[in-house]
Short mmCIF file of N, CA and C in Angstrom, two decimals:
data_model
loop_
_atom_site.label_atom_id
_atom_site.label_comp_id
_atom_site.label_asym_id
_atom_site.label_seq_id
_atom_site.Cartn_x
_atom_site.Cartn_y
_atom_site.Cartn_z
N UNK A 1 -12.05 -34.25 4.97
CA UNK A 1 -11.06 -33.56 4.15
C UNK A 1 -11.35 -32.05 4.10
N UNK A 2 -12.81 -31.31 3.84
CA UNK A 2 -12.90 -30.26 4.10
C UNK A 2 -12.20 -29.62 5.55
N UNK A 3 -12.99 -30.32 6.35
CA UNK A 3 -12.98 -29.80 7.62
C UNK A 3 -10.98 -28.83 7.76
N UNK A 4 -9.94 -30.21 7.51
CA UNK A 4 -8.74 -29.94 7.56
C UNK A 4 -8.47 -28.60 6.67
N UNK A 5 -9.16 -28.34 5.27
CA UNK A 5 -8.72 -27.29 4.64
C UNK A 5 -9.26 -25.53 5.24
N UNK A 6 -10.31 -25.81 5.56
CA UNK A 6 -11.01 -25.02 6.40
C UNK A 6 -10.18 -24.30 7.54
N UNK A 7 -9.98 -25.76 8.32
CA UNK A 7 -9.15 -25.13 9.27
C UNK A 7 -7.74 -24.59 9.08
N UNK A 8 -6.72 -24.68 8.05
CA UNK A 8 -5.73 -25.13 6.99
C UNK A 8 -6.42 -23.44 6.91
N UNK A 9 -7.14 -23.00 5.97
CA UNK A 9 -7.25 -21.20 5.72
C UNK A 9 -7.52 -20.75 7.42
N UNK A 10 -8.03 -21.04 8.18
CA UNK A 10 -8.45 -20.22 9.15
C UNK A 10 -7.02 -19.81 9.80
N UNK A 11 -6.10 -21.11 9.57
CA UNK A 11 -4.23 -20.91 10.63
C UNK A 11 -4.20 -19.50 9.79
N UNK A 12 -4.05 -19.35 8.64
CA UNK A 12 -3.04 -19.08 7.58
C UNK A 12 -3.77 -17.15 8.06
N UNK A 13 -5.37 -17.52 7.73
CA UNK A 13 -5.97 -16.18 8.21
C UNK A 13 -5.59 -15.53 9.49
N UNK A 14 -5.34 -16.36 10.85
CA UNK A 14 -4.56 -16.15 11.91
C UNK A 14 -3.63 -14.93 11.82
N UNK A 15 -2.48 -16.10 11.36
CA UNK A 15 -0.94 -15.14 11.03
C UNK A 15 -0.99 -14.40 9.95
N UNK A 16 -2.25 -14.41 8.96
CA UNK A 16 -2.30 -12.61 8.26
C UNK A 16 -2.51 -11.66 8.79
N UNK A 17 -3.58 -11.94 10.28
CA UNK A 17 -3.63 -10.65 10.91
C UNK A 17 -2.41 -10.41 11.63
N UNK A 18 -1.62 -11.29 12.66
CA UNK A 18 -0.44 -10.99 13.39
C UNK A 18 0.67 -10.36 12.39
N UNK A 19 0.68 -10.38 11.18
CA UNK A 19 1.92 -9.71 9.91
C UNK A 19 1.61 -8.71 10.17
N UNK A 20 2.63 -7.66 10.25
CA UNK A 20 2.85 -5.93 10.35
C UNK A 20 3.56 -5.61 8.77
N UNK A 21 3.32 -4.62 8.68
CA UNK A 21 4.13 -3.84 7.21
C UNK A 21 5.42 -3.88 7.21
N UNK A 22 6.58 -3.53 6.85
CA UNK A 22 7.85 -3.07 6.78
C UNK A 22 8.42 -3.02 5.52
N UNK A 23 9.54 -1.80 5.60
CA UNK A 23 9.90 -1.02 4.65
C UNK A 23 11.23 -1.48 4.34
N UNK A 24 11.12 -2.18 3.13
CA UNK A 24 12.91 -2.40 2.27
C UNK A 24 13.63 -1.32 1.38
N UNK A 25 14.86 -1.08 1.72
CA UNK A 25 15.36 -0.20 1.02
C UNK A 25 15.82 -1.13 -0.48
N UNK A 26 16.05 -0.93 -1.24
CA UNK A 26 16.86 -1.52 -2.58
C UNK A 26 17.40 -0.16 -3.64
N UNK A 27 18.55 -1.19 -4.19
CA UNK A 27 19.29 -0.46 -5.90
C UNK A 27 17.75 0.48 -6.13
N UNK A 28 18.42 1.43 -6.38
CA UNK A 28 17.63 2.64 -7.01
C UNK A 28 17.00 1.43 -9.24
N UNK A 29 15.88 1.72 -9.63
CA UNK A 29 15.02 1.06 -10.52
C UNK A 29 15.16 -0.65 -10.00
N UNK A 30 15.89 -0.77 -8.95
CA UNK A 30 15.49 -2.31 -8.87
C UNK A 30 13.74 -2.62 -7.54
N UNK A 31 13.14 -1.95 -7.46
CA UNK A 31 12.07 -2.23 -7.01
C UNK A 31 11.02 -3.07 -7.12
N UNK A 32 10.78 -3.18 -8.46
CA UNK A 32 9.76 -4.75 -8.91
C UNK A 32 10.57 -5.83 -9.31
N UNK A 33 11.88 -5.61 -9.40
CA UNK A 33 12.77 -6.82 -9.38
C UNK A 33 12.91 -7.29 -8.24
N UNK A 34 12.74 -7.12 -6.84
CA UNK A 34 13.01 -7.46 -5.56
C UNK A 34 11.25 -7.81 -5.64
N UNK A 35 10.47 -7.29 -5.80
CA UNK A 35 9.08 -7.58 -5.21
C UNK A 35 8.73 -8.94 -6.01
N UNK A 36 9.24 -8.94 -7.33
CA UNK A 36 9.17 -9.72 -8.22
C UNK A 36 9.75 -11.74 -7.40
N UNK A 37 11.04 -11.30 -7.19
CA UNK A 37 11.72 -11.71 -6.37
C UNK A 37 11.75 -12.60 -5.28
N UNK A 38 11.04 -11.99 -4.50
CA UNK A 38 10.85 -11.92 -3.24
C UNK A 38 9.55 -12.99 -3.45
N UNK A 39 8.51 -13.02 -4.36
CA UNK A 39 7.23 -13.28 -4.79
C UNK A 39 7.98 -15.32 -4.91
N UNK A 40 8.60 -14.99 -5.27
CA UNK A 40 9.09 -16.14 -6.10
C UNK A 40 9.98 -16.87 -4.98
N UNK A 41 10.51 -16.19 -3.88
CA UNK A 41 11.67 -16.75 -2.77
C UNK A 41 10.70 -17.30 -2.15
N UNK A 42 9.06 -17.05 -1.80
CA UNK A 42 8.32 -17.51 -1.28
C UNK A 42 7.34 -18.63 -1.69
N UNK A 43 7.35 -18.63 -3.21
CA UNK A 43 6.33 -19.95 -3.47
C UNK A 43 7.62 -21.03 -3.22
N UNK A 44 9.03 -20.70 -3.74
CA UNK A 44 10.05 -22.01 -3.79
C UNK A 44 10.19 -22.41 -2.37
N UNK A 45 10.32 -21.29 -1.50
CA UNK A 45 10.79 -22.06 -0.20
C UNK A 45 9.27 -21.95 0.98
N UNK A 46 8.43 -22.15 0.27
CA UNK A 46 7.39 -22.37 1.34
C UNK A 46 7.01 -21.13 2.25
N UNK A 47 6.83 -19.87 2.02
CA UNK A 47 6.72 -18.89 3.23
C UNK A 47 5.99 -18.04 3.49
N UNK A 48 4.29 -18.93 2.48
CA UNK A 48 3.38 -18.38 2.54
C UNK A 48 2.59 -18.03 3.89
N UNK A 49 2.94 -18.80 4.65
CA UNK A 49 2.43 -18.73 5.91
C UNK A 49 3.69 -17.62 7.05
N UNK A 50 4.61 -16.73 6.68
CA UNK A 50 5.39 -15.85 6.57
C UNK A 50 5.32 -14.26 6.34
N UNK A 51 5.23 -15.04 4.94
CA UNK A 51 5.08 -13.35 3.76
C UNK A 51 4.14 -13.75 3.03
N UNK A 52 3.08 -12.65 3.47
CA UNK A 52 1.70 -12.07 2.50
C UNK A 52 1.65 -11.31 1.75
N UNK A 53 2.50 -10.63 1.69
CA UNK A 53 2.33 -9.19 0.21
C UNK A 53 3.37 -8.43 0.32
N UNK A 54 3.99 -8.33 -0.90
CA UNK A 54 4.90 -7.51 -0.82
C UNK A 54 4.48 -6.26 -2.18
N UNK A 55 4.34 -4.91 -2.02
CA UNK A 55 3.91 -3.55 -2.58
C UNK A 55 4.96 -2.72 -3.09
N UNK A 56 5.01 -2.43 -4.37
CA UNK A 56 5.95 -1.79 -4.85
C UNK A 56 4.65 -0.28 -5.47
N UNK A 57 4.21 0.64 -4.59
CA UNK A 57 2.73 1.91 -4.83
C UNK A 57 3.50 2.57 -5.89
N UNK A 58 2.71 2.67 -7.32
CA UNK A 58 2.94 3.50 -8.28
C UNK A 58 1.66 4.26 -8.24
N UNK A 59 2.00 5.56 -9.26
CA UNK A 59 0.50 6.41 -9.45
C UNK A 59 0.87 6.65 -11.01
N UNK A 60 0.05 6.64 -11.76
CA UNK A 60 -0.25 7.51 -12.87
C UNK A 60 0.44 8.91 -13.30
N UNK A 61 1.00 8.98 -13.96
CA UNK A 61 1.48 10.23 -14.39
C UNK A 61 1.28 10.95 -15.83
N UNK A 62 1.00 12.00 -16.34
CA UNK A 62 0.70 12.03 -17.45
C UNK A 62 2.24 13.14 -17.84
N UNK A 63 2.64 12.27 -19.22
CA UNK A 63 3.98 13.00 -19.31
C UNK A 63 3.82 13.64 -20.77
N UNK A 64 3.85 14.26 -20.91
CA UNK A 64 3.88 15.30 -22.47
C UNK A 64 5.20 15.38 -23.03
N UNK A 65 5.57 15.26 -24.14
CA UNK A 65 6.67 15.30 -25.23
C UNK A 65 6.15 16.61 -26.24
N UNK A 66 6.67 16.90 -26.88
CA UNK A 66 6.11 18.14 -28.17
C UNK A 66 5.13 17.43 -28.96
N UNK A 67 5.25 16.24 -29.45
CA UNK A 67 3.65 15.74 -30.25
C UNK A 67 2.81 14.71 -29.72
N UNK A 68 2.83 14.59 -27.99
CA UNK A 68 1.97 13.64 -27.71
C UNK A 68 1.80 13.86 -26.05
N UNK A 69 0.84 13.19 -25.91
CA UNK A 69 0.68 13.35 -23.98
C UNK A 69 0.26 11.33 -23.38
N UNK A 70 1.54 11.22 -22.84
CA UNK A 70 0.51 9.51 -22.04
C UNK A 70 1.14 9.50 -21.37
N UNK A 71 0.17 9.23 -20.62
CA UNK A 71 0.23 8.46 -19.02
C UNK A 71 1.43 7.43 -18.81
N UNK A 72 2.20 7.42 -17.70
CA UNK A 72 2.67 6.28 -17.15
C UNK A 72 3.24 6.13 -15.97
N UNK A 73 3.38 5.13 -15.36
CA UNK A 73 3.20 4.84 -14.11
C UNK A 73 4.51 4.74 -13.20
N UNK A 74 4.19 5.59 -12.05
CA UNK A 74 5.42 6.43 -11.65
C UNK A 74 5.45 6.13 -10.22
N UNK A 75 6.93 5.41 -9.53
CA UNK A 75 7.09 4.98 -8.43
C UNK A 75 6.78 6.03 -7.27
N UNK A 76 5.83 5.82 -5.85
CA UNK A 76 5.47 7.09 -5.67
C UNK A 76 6.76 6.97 -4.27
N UNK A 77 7.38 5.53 -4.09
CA UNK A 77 8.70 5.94 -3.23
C UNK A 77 10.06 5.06 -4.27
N UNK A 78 10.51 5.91 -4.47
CA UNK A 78 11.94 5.35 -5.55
C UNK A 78 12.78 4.90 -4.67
N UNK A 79 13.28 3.61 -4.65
CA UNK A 79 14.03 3.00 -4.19
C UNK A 79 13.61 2.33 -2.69
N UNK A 80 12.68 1.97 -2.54
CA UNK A 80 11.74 1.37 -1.61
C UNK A 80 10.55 0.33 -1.83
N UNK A 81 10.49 -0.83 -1.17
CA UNK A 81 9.17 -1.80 -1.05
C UNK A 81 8.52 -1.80 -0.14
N UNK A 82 7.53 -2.29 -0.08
CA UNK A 82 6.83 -2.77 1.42
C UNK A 82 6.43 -3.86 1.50
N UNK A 83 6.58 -4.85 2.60
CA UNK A 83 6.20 -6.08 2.81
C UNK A 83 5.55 -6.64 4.11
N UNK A 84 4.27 -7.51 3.71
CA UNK A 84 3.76 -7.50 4.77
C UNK A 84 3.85 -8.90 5.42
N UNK A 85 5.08 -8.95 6.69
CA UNK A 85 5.32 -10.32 6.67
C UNK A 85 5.17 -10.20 8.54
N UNK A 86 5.47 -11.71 8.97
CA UNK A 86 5.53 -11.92 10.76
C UNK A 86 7.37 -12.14 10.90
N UNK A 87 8.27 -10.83 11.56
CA UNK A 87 9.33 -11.31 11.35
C UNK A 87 9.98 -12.36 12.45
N UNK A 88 11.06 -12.81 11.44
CA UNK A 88 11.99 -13.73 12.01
C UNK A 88 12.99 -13.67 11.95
N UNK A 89 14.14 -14.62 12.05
CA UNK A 89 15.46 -14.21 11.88
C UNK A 89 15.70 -14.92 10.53
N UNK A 90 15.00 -15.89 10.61
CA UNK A 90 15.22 -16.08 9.09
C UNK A 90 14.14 -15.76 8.10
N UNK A 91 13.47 -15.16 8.19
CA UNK A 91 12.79 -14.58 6.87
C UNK A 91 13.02 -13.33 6.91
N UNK A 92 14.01 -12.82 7.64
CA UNK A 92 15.45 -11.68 7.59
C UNK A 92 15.93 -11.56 6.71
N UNK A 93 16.88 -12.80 7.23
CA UNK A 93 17.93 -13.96 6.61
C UNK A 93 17.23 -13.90 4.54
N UNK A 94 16.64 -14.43 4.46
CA UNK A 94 15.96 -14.51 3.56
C UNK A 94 15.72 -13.37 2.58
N UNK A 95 14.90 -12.50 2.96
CA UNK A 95 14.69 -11.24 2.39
C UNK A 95 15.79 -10.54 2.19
N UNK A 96 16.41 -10.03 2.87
CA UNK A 96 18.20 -9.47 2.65
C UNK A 96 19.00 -9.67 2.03
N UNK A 97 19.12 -11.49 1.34
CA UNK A 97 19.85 -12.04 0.45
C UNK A 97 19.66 -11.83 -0.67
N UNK A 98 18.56 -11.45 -1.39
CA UNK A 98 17.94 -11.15 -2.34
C UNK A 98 18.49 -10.25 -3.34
N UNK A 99 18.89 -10.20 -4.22
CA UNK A 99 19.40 -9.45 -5.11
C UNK A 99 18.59 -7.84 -5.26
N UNK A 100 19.63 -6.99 -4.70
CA UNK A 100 18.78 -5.55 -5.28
C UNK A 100 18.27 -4.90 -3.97
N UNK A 101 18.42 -5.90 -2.44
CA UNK A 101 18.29 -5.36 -1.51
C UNK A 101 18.91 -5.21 -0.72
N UNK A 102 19.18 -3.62 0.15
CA UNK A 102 19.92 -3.52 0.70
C UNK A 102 19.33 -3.52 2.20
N UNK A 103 18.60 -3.73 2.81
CA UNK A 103 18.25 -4.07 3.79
C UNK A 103 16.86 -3.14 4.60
N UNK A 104 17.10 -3.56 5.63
CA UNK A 104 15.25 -2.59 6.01
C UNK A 104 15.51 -1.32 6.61
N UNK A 105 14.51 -0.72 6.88
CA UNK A 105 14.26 0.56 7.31
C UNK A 105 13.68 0.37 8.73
N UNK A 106 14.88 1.23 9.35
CA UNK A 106 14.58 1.12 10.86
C UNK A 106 15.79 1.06 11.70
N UNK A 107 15.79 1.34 12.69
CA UNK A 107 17.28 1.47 13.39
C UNK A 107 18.20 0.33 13.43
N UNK A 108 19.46 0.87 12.86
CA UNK A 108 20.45 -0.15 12.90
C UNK A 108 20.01 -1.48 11.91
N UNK A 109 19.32 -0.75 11.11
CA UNK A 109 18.82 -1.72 9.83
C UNK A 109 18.22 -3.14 10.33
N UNK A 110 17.78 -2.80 11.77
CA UNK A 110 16.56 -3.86 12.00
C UNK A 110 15.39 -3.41 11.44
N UNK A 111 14.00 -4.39 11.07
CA UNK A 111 12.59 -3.76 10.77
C UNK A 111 12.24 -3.14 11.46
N UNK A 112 11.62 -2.26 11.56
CA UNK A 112 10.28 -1.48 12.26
C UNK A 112 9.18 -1.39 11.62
N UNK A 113 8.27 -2.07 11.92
CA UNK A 113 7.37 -2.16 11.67
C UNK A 113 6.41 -1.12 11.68
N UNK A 114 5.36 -0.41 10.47
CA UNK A 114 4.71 0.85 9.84
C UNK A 114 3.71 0.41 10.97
N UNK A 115 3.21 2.03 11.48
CA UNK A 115 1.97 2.03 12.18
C UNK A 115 0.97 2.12 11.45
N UNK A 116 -0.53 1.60 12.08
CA UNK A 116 -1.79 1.45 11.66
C UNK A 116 -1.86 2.92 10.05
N UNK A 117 -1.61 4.05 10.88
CA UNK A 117 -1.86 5.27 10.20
C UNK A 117 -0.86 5.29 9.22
N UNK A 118 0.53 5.08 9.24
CA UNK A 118 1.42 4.73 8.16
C UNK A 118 0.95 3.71 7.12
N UNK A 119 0.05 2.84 7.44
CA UNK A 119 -0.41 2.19 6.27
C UNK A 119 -1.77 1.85 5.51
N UNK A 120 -2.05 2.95 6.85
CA UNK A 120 -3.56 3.60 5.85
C UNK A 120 -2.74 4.79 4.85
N UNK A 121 -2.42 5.70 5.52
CA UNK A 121 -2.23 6.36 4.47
C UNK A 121 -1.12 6.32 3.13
N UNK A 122 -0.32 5.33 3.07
CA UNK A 122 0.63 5.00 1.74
C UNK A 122 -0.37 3.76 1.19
N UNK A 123 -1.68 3.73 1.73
CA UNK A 123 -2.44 2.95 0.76
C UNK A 123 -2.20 1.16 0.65
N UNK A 124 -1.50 0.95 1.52
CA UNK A 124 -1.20 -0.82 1.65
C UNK A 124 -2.19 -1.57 1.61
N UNK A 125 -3.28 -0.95 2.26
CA UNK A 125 -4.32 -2.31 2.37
C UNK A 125 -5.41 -1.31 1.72
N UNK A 126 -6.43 -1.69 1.50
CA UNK A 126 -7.73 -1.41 1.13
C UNK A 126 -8.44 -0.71 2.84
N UNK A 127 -9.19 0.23 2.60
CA UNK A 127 -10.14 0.87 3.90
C UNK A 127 -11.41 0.45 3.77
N UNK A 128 -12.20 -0.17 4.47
CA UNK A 128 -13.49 -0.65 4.58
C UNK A 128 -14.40 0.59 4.85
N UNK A 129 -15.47 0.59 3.97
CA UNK A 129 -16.26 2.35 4.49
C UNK A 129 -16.71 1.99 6.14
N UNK A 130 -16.42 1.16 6.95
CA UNK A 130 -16.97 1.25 7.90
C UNK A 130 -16.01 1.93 8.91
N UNK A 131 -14.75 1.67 8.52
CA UNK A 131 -13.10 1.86 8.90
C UNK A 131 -13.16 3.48 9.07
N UNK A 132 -13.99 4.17 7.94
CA UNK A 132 -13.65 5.54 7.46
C UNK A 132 -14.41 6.33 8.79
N UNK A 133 -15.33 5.75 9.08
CA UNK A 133 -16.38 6.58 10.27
C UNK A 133 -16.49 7.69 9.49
N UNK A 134 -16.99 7.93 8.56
CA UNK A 134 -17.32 9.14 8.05
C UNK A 134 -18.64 9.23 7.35
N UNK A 135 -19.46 10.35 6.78
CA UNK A 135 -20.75 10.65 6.42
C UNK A 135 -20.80 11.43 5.57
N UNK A 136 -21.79 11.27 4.77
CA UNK A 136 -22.27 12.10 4.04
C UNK A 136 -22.30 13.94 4.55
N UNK A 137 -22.03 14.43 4.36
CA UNK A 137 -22.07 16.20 4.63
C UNK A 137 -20.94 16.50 5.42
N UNK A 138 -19.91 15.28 6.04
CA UNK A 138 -18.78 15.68 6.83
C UNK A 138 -17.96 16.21 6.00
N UNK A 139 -16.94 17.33 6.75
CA UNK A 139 -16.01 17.94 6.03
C UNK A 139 -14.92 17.09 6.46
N UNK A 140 -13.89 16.74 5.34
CA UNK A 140 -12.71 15.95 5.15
C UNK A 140 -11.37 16.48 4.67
N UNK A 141 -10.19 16.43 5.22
CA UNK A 141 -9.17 16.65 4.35
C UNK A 141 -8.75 15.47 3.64
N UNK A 142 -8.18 15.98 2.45
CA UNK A 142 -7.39 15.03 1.70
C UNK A 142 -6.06 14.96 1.40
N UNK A 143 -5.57 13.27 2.01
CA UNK A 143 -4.17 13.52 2.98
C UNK A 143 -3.22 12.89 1.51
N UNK A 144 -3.97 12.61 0.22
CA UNK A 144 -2.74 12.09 -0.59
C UNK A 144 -3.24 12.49 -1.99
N UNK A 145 -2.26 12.29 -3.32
CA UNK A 145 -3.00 12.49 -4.27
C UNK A 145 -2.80 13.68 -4.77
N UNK A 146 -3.14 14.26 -5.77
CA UNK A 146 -2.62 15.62 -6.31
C UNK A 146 -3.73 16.83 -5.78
N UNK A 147 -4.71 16.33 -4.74
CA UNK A 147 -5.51 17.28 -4.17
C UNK A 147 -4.76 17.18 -2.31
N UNK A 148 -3.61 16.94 -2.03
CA UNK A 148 -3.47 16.36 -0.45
C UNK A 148 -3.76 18.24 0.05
N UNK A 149 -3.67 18.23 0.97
CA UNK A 149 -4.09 19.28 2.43
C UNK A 149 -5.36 19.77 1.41
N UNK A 150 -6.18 19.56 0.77
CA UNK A 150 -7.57 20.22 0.24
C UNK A 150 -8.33 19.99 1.41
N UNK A 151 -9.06 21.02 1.54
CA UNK A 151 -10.51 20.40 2.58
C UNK A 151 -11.69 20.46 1.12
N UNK A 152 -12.78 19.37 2.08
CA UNK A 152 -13.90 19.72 0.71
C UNK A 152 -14.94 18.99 1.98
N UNK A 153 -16.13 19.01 1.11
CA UNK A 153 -17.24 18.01 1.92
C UNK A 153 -17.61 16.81 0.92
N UNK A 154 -17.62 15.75 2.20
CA UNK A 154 -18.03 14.71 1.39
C UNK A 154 -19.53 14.14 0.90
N UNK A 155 -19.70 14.26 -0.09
CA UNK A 155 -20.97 14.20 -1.39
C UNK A 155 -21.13 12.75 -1.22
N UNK A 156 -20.89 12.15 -1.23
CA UNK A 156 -21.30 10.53 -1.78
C UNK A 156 -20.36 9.44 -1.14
N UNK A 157 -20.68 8.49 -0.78
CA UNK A 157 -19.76 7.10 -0.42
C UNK A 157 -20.13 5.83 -1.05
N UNK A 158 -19.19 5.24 -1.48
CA UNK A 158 -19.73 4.19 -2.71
C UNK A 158 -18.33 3.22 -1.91
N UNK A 159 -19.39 2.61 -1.10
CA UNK A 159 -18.79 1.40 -0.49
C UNK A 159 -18.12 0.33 -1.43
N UNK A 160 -19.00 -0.23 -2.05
CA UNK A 160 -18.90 -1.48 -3.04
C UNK A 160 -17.25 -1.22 -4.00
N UNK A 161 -16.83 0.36 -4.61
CA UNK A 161 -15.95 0.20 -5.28
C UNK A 161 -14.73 1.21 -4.17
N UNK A 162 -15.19 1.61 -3.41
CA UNK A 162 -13.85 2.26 -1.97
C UNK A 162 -13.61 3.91 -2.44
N UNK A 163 -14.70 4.54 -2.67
CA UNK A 163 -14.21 5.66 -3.44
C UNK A 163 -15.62 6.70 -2.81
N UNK A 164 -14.98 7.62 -2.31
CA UNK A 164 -15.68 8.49 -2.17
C UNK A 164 -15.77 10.03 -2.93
N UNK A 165 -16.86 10.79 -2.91
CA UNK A 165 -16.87 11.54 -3.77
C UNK A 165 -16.79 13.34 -2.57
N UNK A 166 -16.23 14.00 -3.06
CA UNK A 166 -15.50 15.06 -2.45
C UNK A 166 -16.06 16.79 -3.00
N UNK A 167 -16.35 17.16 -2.89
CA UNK A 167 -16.83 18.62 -3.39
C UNK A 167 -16.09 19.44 -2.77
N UNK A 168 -15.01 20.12 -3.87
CA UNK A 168 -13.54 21.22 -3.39
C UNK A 168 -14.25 22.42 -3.98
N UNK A 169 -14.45 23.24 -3.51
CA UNK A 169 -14.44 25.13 -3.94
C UNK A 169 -13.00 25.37 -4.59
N UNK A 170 -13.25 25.16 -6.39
CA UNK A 170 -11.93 25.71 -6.73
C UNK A 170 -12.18 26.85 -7.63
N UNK A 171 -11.73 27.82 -7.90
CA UNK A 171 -11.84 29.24 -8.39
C UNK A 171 -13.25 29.64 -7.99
N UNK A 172 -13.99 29.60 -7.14
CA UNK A 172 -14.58 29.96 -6.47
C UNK A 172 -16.26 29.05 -6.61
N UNK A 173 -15.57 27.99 -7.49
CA UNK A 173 -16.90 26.82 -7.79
C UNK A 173 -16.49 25.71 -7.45
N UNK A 174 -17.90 24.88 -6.72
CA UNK A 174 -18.10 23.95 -6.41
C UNK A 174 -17.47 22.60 -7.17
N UNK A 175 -16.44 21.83 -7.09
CA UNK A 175 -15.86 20.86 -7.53
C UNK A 175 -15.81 19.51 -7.44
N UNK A 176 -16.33 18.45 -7.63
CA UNK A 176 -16.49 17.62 -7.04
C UNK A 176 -15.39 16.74 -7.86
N UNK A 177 -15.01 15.66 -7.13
CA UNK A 177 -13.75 15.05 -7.13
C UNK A 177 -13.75 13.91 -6.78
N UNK A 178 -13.29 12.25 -7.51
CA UNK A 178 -13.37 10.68 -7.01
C UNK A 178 -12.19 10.71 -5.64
N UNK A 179 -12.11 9.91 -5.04
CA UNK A 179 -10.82 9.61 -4.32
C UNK A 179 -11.04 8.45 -3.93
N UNK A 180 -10.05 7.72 -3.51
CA UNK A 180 -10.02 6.39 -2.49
C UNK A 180 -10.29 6.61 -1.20
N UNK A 181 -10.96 5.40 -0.38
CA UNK A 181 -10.87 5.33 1.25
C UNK A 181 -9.37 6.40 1.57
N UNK A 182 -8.69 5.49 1.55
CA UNK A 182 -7.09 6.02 1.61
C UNK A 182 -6.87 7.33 1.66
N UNK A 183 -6.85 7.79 0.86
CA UNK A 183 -7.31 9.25 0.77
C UNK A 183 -7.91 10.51 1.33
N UNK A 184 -8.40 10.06 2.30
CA UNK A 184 -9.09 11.35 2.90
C UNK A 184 -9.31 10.80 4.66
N UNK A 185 -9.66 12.00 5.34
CA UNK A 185 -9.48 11.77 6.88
C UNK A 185 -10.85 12.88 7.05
N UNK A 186 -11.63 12.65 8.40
CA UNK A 186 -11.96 13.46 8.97
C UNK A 186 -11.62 14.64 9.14
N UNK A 187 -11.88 15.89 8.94
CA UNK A 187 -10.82 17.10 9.09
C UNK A 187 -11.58 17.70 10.74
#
C-alpha cells in the first residue's frame, strides 16, 4: 500500500515540474474571487494533477489618514492571476468559464506561458540560495520592491528563511537592508 502512494506523489511530482506559469486577465477587484474559485473548480472536479497553484502577489502598503497610519495589502498586478497549470483544451475550457474571468494573456487570448526569469522575478515560486549563485561581498542589483534598480553589496545570506541582507550607500551611509531570493540579481 505504501509503495502505490509513493509512487501516487512521485506521478503527481512529475507533472509539477512539466506545469509552466500563465497569466489570467479578470473583472478589475475580482482577483481572489477567481483564485478563490478556481481553488475550488479543482478539488470538485479532480484537477489536482492539472492545476498546482494559482497566485493572486500582494505587497504591504502603509496608508496614512489624518489620525492614523496601517498597513494593508495591495494588489501588485490589478486585474490579473497567475496559475501554475500543464495546459489543455479543457482545463482552458475550464478556467475561462469561471466567473470574473476574462481569459489569458497571450496572443489571440491563447496562454503563453511566463519564462523562467518572468517568474523568478514576480516572485511565483520561492529561489533556493543555491539558484541565486551569489556570495557574500558580491555586488547585486535589486530588481523589485521599493529599493528596485538600487545596487548595494551583499552582507549576509540566510538560506533557511530566503532572505538576504544588502548594504545600500544612502545619504552617503552605509545601509543595510532584508530582501527576498526574488529580489535581487547579480549586477
Amino acid at each position: 500500500m505504501d509503495n502505490n502512494i509513493e509512487k501516487k506523489e512521485a506521478e503527481v511530482q512529475e507533472r509539477a515540474a512539466q506545469a509552466k506559469w500563465y497569466v489570467i486577465h479578470t473583472y478589475s477587484t475580482y482577483e481572489l474571487a477567481v483564485r478563490d474559485n478556481i481553488l475550488k473548480m479543482v478539488e470538485n472536479n479532480g484537477l489536482q494533477d492539472s492545476i498546482f497553484d494559482v497566485v493572486v502577489p500582494q505587497e504591504e502598503e502603509i496608508v496614512e489618514t489624518k489620525t492614523k497610519r496601517k498597513t494593508v495589502l495591495k494588489k501588485k498586478f490589478p486585474t490579473y492571476a497567475f496559475i501554475k497549470m500543464i495546459y489543455s483544451d479543457h482545463v482552458y475550457y475550464m478556467v475561462t468559464h469561471i466567473h470574473g474571468v476574462t481569459g489569458f494573456v497571450g496572443a489571440g487570448g491563447r496562454p503563453e506561458a511566463l519564462s523562467a526569469e518572468e517568474v523568478r522575478r514576480n516572485g511565483l515560486e520561492k529561489v533556493k540560495a543555491e539558484d541565486l549563485n551569489l556570495k557574500v561581498g558580491d555586488q547585486v542589483r535589486i530588481i523589485s520592491g521599493a529599493f528596485e534598480s538600487y545596487f548595494g553589496e551583499l552582507s549576509e545570506i540566510d538560506a533557511e528563511h530566503g532572505i538576504v541582507k544588502v548594504v545600500l550607500s544612502m545619504f552617503g551611509k552605509p545601509t543595510p537592508i532584508e530582501l527576498e531570493f526574488n529580489q535581487v540579481e547579480k549586477a
